[in-house]
Short mmCIF file of C-alpha atoms in Angstrom, two decimals:
data_model
loop_
_atom_site.label_atom_id
_atom_site.label_comp_id
_atom_site.label_asym_id
_atom_site.label_seq_id
_atom_site.Cartn_x
_atom_site.Cartn_y
_atom_site.Cartn_z
CA UNK A 1 -68.54 -71.56 47.44
CA UNK A 2 -68.12 -69.88 50.57
CA UNK A 3 -66.89 -71.49 53.57
CA UNK A 4 -68.43 -69.93 55.84
CA UNK A 5 -71.46 -71.97 56.95
CA UNK A 6 -74.82 -70.90 57.23
CA UNK A 7 -77.23 -72.53 60.10
CA UNK A 8 -80.95 -72.02 59.57
CA UNK A 9 -82.97 -72.90 63.42
CA UNK A 10 -86.23 -74.24 63.03
CA UNK A 11 -88.58 -75.67 65.09
CA UNK A 12 -91.89 -75.97 66.76
CA UNK A 13 -93.85 -73.30 68.90
CA UNK A 14 -91.62 -73.20 72.60
CA UNK A 15 -89.06 -75.19 71.75
CA UNK A 16 -86.60 -72.25 72.37
CA UNK A 17 -85.44 -71.64 69.47
CA UNK A 18 -84.84 -67.90 70.09
CA UNK A 19 -83.35 -68.79 73.57
CA UNK A 20 -80.86 -71.18 71.49
CA UNK A 21 -79.73 -68.58 69.12
CA UNK A 22 -78.98 -65.80 71.56
CA UNK A 23 -76.65 -68.57 73.52
CA UNK A 24 -75.46 -69.51 70.37
CA UNK A 25 -74.80 -66.12 70.03
CA UNK A 26 -72.88 -65.07 72.90
CA UNK A 27 -70.69 -68.50 72.70
CA UNK A 28 -69.68 -67.40 69.60
CA UNK A 29 -68.85 -64.11 70.38
CA UNK A 30 -66.97 -65.94 74.00
CA UNK A 31 -64.49 -67.73 71.31
CA UNK A 32 -63.60 -64.42 69.19
CA UNK A 33 -65.79 -65.69 66.66
CA UNK A 34 -68.88 -63.12 66.51
CA UNK A 35 -71.33 -64.43 63.79
CA UNK A 36 -73.52 -62.85 61.17
CA UNK A 37 -76.82 -62.83 62.63
CA UNK A 38 -80.32 -62.20 60.50
CA UNK A 39 -83.72 -62.73 62.21
CA UNK A 40 -86.56 -63.69 59.96
CA UNK A 41 -89.50 -63.94 62.21
CA UNK A 42 -91.62 -60.41 61.60
CA UNK A 43 -94.06 -61.25 64.79
CA UNK A 44 -91.55 -60.88 67.60
CA UNK A 45 -91.16 -58.14 70.27
CA UNK A 46 -88.28 -58.38 71.31
CA UNK A 47 -85.25 -60.07 69.94
CA UNK A 48 -82.68 -60.60 72.81
CA UNK A 49 -79.50 -60.55 70.86
CA UNK A 50 -78.39 -57.93 68.10
CA UNK A 51 -79.08 -58.65 64.49
CA UNK A 52 -76.86 -57.58 61.55
CA UNK A 53 -80.32 -57.97 59.52
CA UNK A 54 -83.69 -57.78 61.13
CA UNK A 55 -86.88 -58.46 58.98
CA UNK A 56 -88.91 -56.14 60.85
CA UNK A 57 -86.57 -53.13 59.78
CA UNK A 58 -88.36 -53.74 56.21
CA UNK A 59 -91.66 -55.32 57.04
CA UNK A 60 -94.07 -54.13 59.56
CA UNK A 61 -96.18 -57.20 60.79
CA UNK A 62 -99.00 -54.95 61.78
CA UNK A 63 -99.52 -53.06 59.06
CA UNK A 64 -99.53 -56.23 56.49
CA UNK A 65 -102.10 -57.82 58.59
CA UNK A 66 -104.17 -54.57 58.33
CA UNK A 67 -103.55 -53.65 54.96
CA UNK A 68 -104.28 -57.79 53.56
CA UNK A 69 -106.69 -58.22 56.53
CA UNK A 70 -104.97 -61.23 57.58
CA UNK A 71 -104.83 -63.56 60.91
CA UNK A 72 -101.28 -63.52 62.63
CA UNK A 73 -100.22 -67.02 60.57
CA UNK A 74 -101.38 -64.99 57.00
CA UNK A 75 -99.54 -62.17 57.40
CA UNK A 76 -96.03 -64.23 59.02
CA UNK A 77 -96.35 -65.66 55.49
CA UNK A 78 -96.61 -62.69 53.76
CA UNK A 79 -94.13 -61.08 55.05
CA UNK A 80 -91.98 -64.02 54.57
CA UNK A 81 -93.03 -63.35 51.01
CA UNK A 82 -92.32 -59.68 50.68
CA UNK A 83 -88.78 -60.04 52.57
CA UNK A 84 -87.51 -62.93 49.53
CA UNK A 85 -88.44 -60.28 47.12
CA UNK A 86 -85.09 -59.08 48.19
CA UNK A 87 -83.42 -61.98 48.90
CA UNK A 88 -80.35 -61.24 46.58
CA UNK A 89 -79.85 -57.91 47.90
CA UNK A 90 -80.04 -60.07 51.83
CA UNK A 91 -77.26 -62.52 50.08
CA UNK A 92 -75.14 -59.55 48.47
CA UNK A 93 -74.51 -58.40 51.88
CA UNK A 94 -73.91 -61.45 53.37
CA UNK A 95 -71.15 -62.26 50.66
CA UNK A 96 -69.45 -59.06 51.54
CA UNK A 97 -68.96 -59.72 55.24
CA UNK A 98 -68.45 -62.97 54.85
CA UNK A 99 -64.61 -62.39 55.48
CA UNK A 100 -65.43 -61.13 58.64
CA UNK A 101 -67.63 -64.04 60.29
CA UNK A 102 -66.90 -67.75 60.67
CA UNK A 103 -70.72 -68.47 60.65
CA UNK A 104 -74.36 -66.86 59.41
CA UNK A 105 -76.80 -67.86 62.57
CA UNK A 106 -80.66 -67.40 61.40
CA UNK A 107 -83.38 -67.54 63.32
CA UNK A 108 -86.85 -68.43 61.91
CA UNK A 109 -90.78 -67.59 62.57
CA UNK A 110 -91.98 -69.93 65.80
CA UNK A 111 -94.76 -70.93 63.47
CA UNK A 112 -92.38 -73.65 61.48
CA UNK A 113 -94.94 -74.46 58.75
CA UNK A 114 -95.07 -70.39 57.95
CA UNK A 115 -90.99 -70.88 56.80
CA UNK A 116 -90.82 -74.65 55.85
CA UNK A 117 -94.05 -75.00 53.96
CA UNK A 118 -94.13 -71.75 52.01
CA UNK A 119 -92.73 -70.87 48.92
CA UNK A 120 -90.84 -68.14 50.52
CA UNK A 121 -89.16 -70.08 52.81
CA UNK A 122 -88.29 -72.16 50.26
CA UNK A 123 -86.85 -69.15 48.23
CA UNK A 124 -84.68 -67.74 51.07
CA UNK A 125 -82.91 -71.32 52.18
CA UNK A 126 -82.49 -72.01 48.57
CA UNK A 127 -80.71 -68.55 47.69
CA UNK A 128 -78.45 -69.61 50.79
CA UNK A 129 -77.72 -73.19 49.94
CA UNK A 130 -76.89 -71.89 46.68
CA UNK A 131 -73.98 -69.60 47.68
CA UNK A 132 -73.44 -70.41 51.28
CA UNK A 133 -72.72 -74.47 53.31
CA UNK A 134 -76.38 -74.28 54.76
CA UNK A 135 -77.41 -76.88 57.53
CA UNK A 136 -80.64 -76.82 59.31
CA UNK A 137 -80.63 -77.00 62.92
CA UNK A 138 -83.95 -78.49 64.21
CA UNK A 139 -84.71 -77.81 67.95
CA UNK A 140 -86.76 -80.07 69.62
CA UNK A 141 -87.92 -79.54 73.01
CA UNK A 142 -86.60 -82.41 74.77
CA UNK A 143 -88.72 -82.93 77.97
CA UNK A 144 -92.38 -82.64 75.90
CA UNK A 145 -90.61 -85.69 73.91
CA UNK A 146 -90.61 -87.81 77.01
CA UNK A 147 -93.28 -89.38 75.62
CA UNK A 148 -92.82 -92.07 72.43
CA UNK A 149 -95.81 -91.00 70.98
CA UNK A 150 -94.89 -87.12 70.81
CA UNK A 151 -91.15 -88.00 70.05
CA UNK A 152 -91.81 -89.83 67.09
CA UNK A 153 -93.78 -87.21 65.88
CA UNK A 154 -90.98 -84.75 66.28
CA UNK A 155 -89.16 -87.39 64.43
CA UNK A 156 -91.26 -87.85 62.10
CA UNK A 157 -91.53 -84.30 61.33
CA UNK A 158 -87.85 -83.52 60.98
CA UNK A 159 -87.54 -86.58 58.30
CA UNK A 160 -90.05 -84.34 56.47
CA UNK A 161 -87.79 -81.67 56.84
CA UNK A 162 -84.63 -83.04 55.30
CA UNK A 163 -86.24 -84.30 52.40
CA UNK A 164 -88.25 -81.11 51.68
CA UNK A 165 -84.68 -79.02 51.82
CA UNK A 166 -82.65 -81.64 50.80
CA UNK A 167 -79.16 -80.50 53.58
CA UNK A 168 -77.60 -81.78 55.87
CA UNK A 169 -79.17 -81.39 59.33
CA UNK A 170 -78.58 -81.72 63.08
CA UNK A 171 -81.06 -82.73 65.53
CA UNK A 172 -80.73 -80.61 68.82
CA UNK A 173 -82.42 -81.79 72.09
CA UNK A 174 -82.62 -78.51 73.98
CA UNK A 175 -83.70 -77.41 77.53
CA UNK A 176 -81.16 -80.44 79.12
CA UNK A 177 -81.34 -78.52 81.84
CA UNK A 178 -84.94 -79.48 82.63
CA UNK A 179 -84.91 -83.23 81.00
CA UNK A 180 -81.47 -85.22 79.85
CA UNK A 181 -81.63 -86.46 76.31
CA UNK A 182 -80.26 -89.68 77.43
CA UNK A 183 -83.61 -91.65 76.74
CA UNK A 184 -83.95 -89.72 73.28
CA UNK A 185 -80.13 -90.75 71.98
CA UNK A 186 -81.16 -94.61 73.23
CA UNK A 187 -84.81 -94.76 71.45
CA UNK A 188 -82.76 -93.90 68.26
CA UNK A 189 -79.76 -96.15 68.68
CA UNK A 190 -81.97 -98.90 70.15
CA UNK A 191 -85.26 -99.98 68.47
CA UNK A 192 -86.09 -102.52 71.01
CA UNK A 193 -85.59 -99.85 73.61
CA UNK A 194 -88.69 -97.42 71.79
CA UNK A 195 -90.73 -100.73 71.55
CA UNK A 196 -90.10 -101.41 75.06
CA UNK A 197 -91.29 -97.88 76.15
CA UNK A 198 -94.61 -97.91 74.30
CA UNK A 199 -95.85 -100.77 76.19
CA UNK A 200 -95.12 -98.79 79.15
CA UNK A 201 -96.17 -96.12 78.17
CA UNK A 202 -99.71 -94.51 79.99
CA UNK A 203 -100.96 -92.52 77.16
CA UNK A 204 -101.39 -95.40 74.57
CA UNK A 205 -103.55 -96.75 77.47
CA UNK A 206 -102.68 -100.76 76.76
CA UNK A 207 -103.34 -100.22 72.98
CA UNK A 208 -99.70 -101.08 72.08
CA UNK A 209 -99.47 -104.27 74.36
CA UNK A 210 -102.68 -106.01 72.84
CA UNK A 211 -101.83 -105.02 69.35
CA UNK A 212 -104.98 -103.39 68.23
CA UNK A 213 -105.68 -100.19 67.23
CA UNK A 214 -105.03 -97.18 64.62
CA UNK A 215 -102.39 -95.77 66.71
CA UNK A 216 -100.19 -98.80 67.56
CA UNK A 217 -99.62 -99.49 64.16
CA UNK A 218 -99.29 -96.29 62.86
CA UNK A 219 -96.68 -95.89 65.54
CA UNK A 220 -94.79 -98.93 65.20
CA UNK A 221 -95.05 -98.64 61.40
CA UNK A 222 -93.10 -95.03 61.69
CA UNK A 223 -90.52 -96.38 64.14
CA UNK A 224 -89.45 -99.46 61.88
CA UNK A 225 -89.54 -96.59 58.74
CA UNK A 226 -87.23 -94.17 61.09
CA UNK A 227 -84.80 -96.71 62.06
CA UNK A 228 -82.75 -95.84 59.03
CA UNK A 229 -83.31 -92.41 58.71
CA UNK A 230 -81.47 -91.79 62.27
CA UNK A 231 -78.46 -92.82 60.75
CA UNK A 232 -77.95 -90.26 59.12
CA UNK A 233 -78.59 -87.77 61.30
CA UNK A 234 -76.04 -85.51 64.12
CA UNK A 235 -77.79 -85.47 67.09
CA UNK A 236 -76.80 -82.78 69.72
CA UNK A 237 -77.83 -82.16 73.19
CA UNK A 238 -77.64 -78.89 74.56
CA UNK A 239 -79.18 -76.16 76.91
CA UNK A 240 -79.49 -72.84 75.90
CA UNK A 241 -79.79 -71.87 79.52
CA UNK A 242 -77.12 -73.10 80.94
CA UNK A 243 -75.12 -73.40 77.65
CA UNK A 244 -73.92 -76.88 77.84
CA UNK A 245 -73.91 -78.54 74.77
CA UNK A 246 -72.57 -75.88 72.46
CA UNK A 247 -68.90 -77.17 71.82
CA UNK A 248 -70.84 -79.97 70.80
CA UNK A 249 -73.14 -78.12 68.37
CA UNK A 250 -70.14 -76.54 66.71
CA UNK A 251 -68.08 -79.51 66.01
CA UNK A 252 -71.29 -81.14 64.20
CA UNK A 253 -71.80 -78.08 62.12
CA UNK A 254 -67.65 -78.50 61.40
CA UNK A 255 -68.93 -81.88 60.49
CA UNK A 256 -71.78 -80.93 58.26
CA UNK A 257 -69.81 -78.57 56.78
CA UNK A 258 -67.54 -81.10 55.10
CA UNK A 259 -70.29 -83.21 54.27
CA UNK A 260 -72.41 -80.30 52.62
CA UNK A 261 -69.28 -79.17 50.02
CA UNK A 262 -68.09 -83.49 49.60
CA UNK A 263 -71.74 -84.85 48.83
CA UNK A 264 -74.90 -82.11 48.67
CA UNK A 265 -72.86 -79.58 46.77
CA UNK A 266 -72.51 -82.16 44.09
CA UNK A 267 -76.23 -83.49 44.17
CA UNK A 268 -77.20 -79.97 44.15
CA UNK A 269 -75.43 -79.14 40.86
CA UNK A 270 -76.46 -82.42 39.24
CA UNK A 271 -80.30 -81.00 40.34
CA UNK A 272 -79.17 -77.61 39.04
CA UNK A 273 -78.04 -78.71 35.74
CA UNK A 274 -80.99 -81.15 35.00
CA UNK A 275 -83.78 -78.22 36.48
CA UNK A 276 -81.91 -75.85 33.66
CA UNK A 277 -82.04 -78.90 30.81
CA UNK A 278 -85.52 -79.75 31.31
CA UNK A 279 -86.28 -76.01 31.17
CA UNK A 280 -84.45 -75.67 28.00
CA UNK A 281 -86.19 -78.65 27.07
CA UNK A 282 -89.71 -77.00 27.58
CA UNK A 283 -88.92 -73.65 25.98
CA UNK A 284 -87.91 -75.54 22.54
CA UNK A 285 -91.35 -77.13 23.30
CA UNK A 286 -93.26 -74.30 23.55
CA UNK A 287 -91.10 -72.77 20.81
CA UNK A 288 -92.41 -75.95 18.12
CA UNK A 289 -96.06 -75.48 19.06
CA UNK A 290 -96.28 -71.91 18.42
CA UNK A 291 -94.43 -72.25 15.34
CA UNK A 292 -96.70 -75.05 14.17
CA UNK A 293 -99.96 -72.87 15.70
CA UNK A 294 -98.59 -69.93 13.58
CA UNK A 295 -98.62 -72.40 10.14
CA UNK A 296 -94.57 -71.85 10.27
CA UNK A 297 -92.73 -74.90 8.83
CA UNK A 298 -89.77 -76.13 8.71
CA UNK A 299 -88.79 -76.26 4.47
CA UNK A 300 -85.14 -76.07 4.63
CA UNK A 301 -84.40 -79.16 3.16
CA UNK A 302 -86.28 -78.56 -0.27
CA UNK A 303 -83.78 -74.95 -0.65
CA UNK A 304 -81.12 -75.80 -2.74
CA UNK A 305 -77.68 -75.16 -0.29
CA UNK A 306 -77.00 -72.43 -2.74
CA UNK A 307 -79.78 -70.68 -2.20
CA UNK A 308 -80.78 -69.79 -6.03
CA UNK A 309 -84.02 -71.59 -8.28
CA UNK A 310 -82.73 -73.08 -11.13
CA UNK A 311 -84.68 -72.67 -14.36
CA UNK A 312 -88.11 -74.21 -14.42
CA UNK A 313 -88.45 -73.74 -9.82
CA UNK A 314 -90.65 -71.33 -8.44
CA UNK A 315 -91.61 -70.60 -5.00
CA UNK A 316 -94.67 -72.53 -5.18
CA UNK A 317 -92.70 -75.96 -5.87
CA UNK A 318 -90.49 -74.80 -3.06
CA UNK A 319 -93.59 -74.25 -0.88
CA UNK A 320 -91.84 -71.97 0.91
CA UNK A 321 -94.06 -69.86 3.42
CA UNK A 322 -93.89 -65.83 3.19
CA UNK A 323 -95.41 -63.20 4.98
CA UNK A 324 -98.66 -62.66 2.59
CA UNK A 325 -99.65 -66.53 3.31
CA UNK A 326 -99.29 -65.89 7.02
CA UNK A 327 -101.86 -62.76 6.91
CA UNK A 328 -104.21 -63.91 4.47
CA UNK A 329 -104.31 -67.42 7.28
CA UNK A 330 -104.76 -64.89 10.11
CA UNK A 331 -107.37 -62.81 8.81
CA UNK A 332 -109.27 -65.74 7.63
CA UNK A 333 -109.27 -66.46 11.13
CA UNK A 334 -109.15 -63.00 13.02
CA UNK A 335 -113.07 -62.53 13.38
CA UNK A 336 -114.49 -63.90 16.23
CA UNK A 337 -117.99 -66.89 15.64
CA UNK A 338 -121.37 -65.03 15.80
CA UNK A 339 -124.79 -66.12 17.02
CA UNK A 340 -126.48 -67.14 13.73
CA UNK A 341 -129.66 -64.59 14.92
CA UNK A 342 -126.72 -61.92 15.63
CA UNK A 343 -126.66 -59.71 12.82
CA UNK A 344 -123.54 -58.30 11.78
CA UNK A 345 -122.83 -54.15 12.66
CA UNK A 346 -122.43 -52.41 9.30
CA UNK A 347 -119.93 -49.92 9.10
CA UNK A 348 -120.09 -47.09 6.79
CA UNK A 349 -117.62 -45.84 4.33
CA UNK A 350 -120.36 -43.40 2.76
CA UNK A 351 -121.93 -40.18 4.83
CA UNK A 352 -124.68 -41.71 6.81
CA UNK A 353 -127.16 -39.90 5.50
CA UNK A 354 -128.22 -42.96 4.10
CA UNK A 355 -128.58 -41.13 0.51
CA UNK A 356 -124.91 -41.84 -0.30
CA UNK A 357 -124.91 -45.33 -0.55
CA UNK A 358 -124.98 -47.11 -4.14
CA UNK A 359 -128.30 -49.02 -4.39
CA UNK A 360 -130.81 -50.27 -7.02
CA UNK A 361 -132.12 -46.81 -6.77
CA UNK A 362 -129.23 -44.65 -7.55
CA UNK A 363 -129.22 -42.57 -10.80
CA UNK A 364 -128.60 -44.61 -13.84
CA UNK A 365 -125.66 -42.55 -15.24
CA UNK A 366 -123.87 -42.49 -11.47
CA UNK A 367 -124.32 -46.23 -11.58
CA UNK A 368 -122.05 -46.49 -15.16
CA UNK A 369 -119.81 -44.43 -13.75
CA UNK A 370 -118.94 -46.68 -10.80
CA UNK A 371 -119.02 -49.63 -13.39
CA UNK A 372 -116.58 -47.86 -15.74
CA UNK A 373 -114.01 -47.39 -12.50
CA UNK A 374 -114.29 -50.91 -11.39
CA UNK A 375 -113.46 -51.89 -14.63
CA UNK A 376 -110.72 -49.45 -15.40
CA UNK A 377 -108.78 -50.62 -11.70
CA UNK A 378 -109.56 -54.74 -12.48
CA UNK A 379 -107.33 -53.70 -15.91
CA UNK A 380 -105.31 -51.70 -14.24
CA UNK A 381 -104.42 -54.36 -11.58
CA UNK A 382 -104.31 -57.04 -13.92
CA UNK A 383 -101.57 -55.97 -16.10
CA UNK A 384 -99.44 -54.49 -13.04
CA UNK A 385 -99.66 -58.08 -12.19
CA UNK A 386 -98.66 -59.85 -15.73
CA UNK A 387 -95.81 -57.28 -15.55
CA UNK A 388 -94.60 -58.27 -11.80
CA UNK A 389 -94.53 -61.81 -13.19
CA UNK A 390 -92.22 -61.08 -16.43
CA UNK A 391 -89.59 -59.23 -14.62
CA UNK A 392 -89.65 -62.06 -11.76
CA UNK A 393 -89.37 -64.53 -14.72
CA UNK A 394 -86.71 -62.11 -16.05
CA UNK A 395 -84.64 -61.75 -12.94
CA UNK A 396 -84.58 -65.47 -11.99
CA UNK A 397 -83.18 -66.29 -15.37
#
């Protein structure tokens, strides 16, 4: 396991992920710790920081839209799918440079669902998490979360991402230069404060105060459920504009890296071993079904340990499956079923002028010759079979 942590930045559109990445990149450079930077947003027109790996170099977003007749979100998912097919090469490149950087930071598409809930997003996340200590940084727009209902929606989404990725998470309240995140931290630490804010929230229109309505019961239930979820999170307030709070963010990364190595790495190893065991059992089960379908049975318990047959024992008594048995069984079931009214096609081994067929109108001398040839063939076959049986008995004796 490589010690350099990987930070995957995710968040809603407009939360400031790309600006956060730019500030984090410059902050690490100022500390003489340049990071390894990866951009996974194929639709961005301009990246305000230098990238070591850029998805736009290998996948052309607009060409994907034209070629597959897709909209913006569909093209993002397809671009990520194409990029995910080469994720092993990306991991190899990052591993080769691991001695030259202290952090690997990854920017993701603004449409968060295109990455988090897509198969390609899971593949990319799993690939990094299997090689590096990987941490999810969930970026939140602080001014937009000042409403309790919007705040609880963001927290619910963060909870779903945590249980989807099964990786350590840092909740980053961005844009604190516009509005401080003290209210959010207070809501996460004091349930009664959050309840009080709900009662005075103008967006609730007094619904919560009288305890009626769908919204009031939903928000109340979610706030109670998320109280335990808050205890496992590291919360950091940052400003991508001023650079405030980024030292706290780096300290949180160090803490989560230790947590990953102590807890998550062992849990992931256990999950991988269980998955491999399930796959092995599934393969054995499929193999057993295949053998049953082919009629191959396990008769080893009926065969002597030395592999020889004693006098009086033969193949039939030991129920040994031979290839000829399988061929005869498959031949019987190899034909397709036909409708009763459907006439089978005739295949001619004689010339197709119909005069070459043997029927009741054929010359009597010709019929006699065919009959004699048939009897001679039957006599030869029976004598040959008897000779083979005698040879087999002599060998076994």
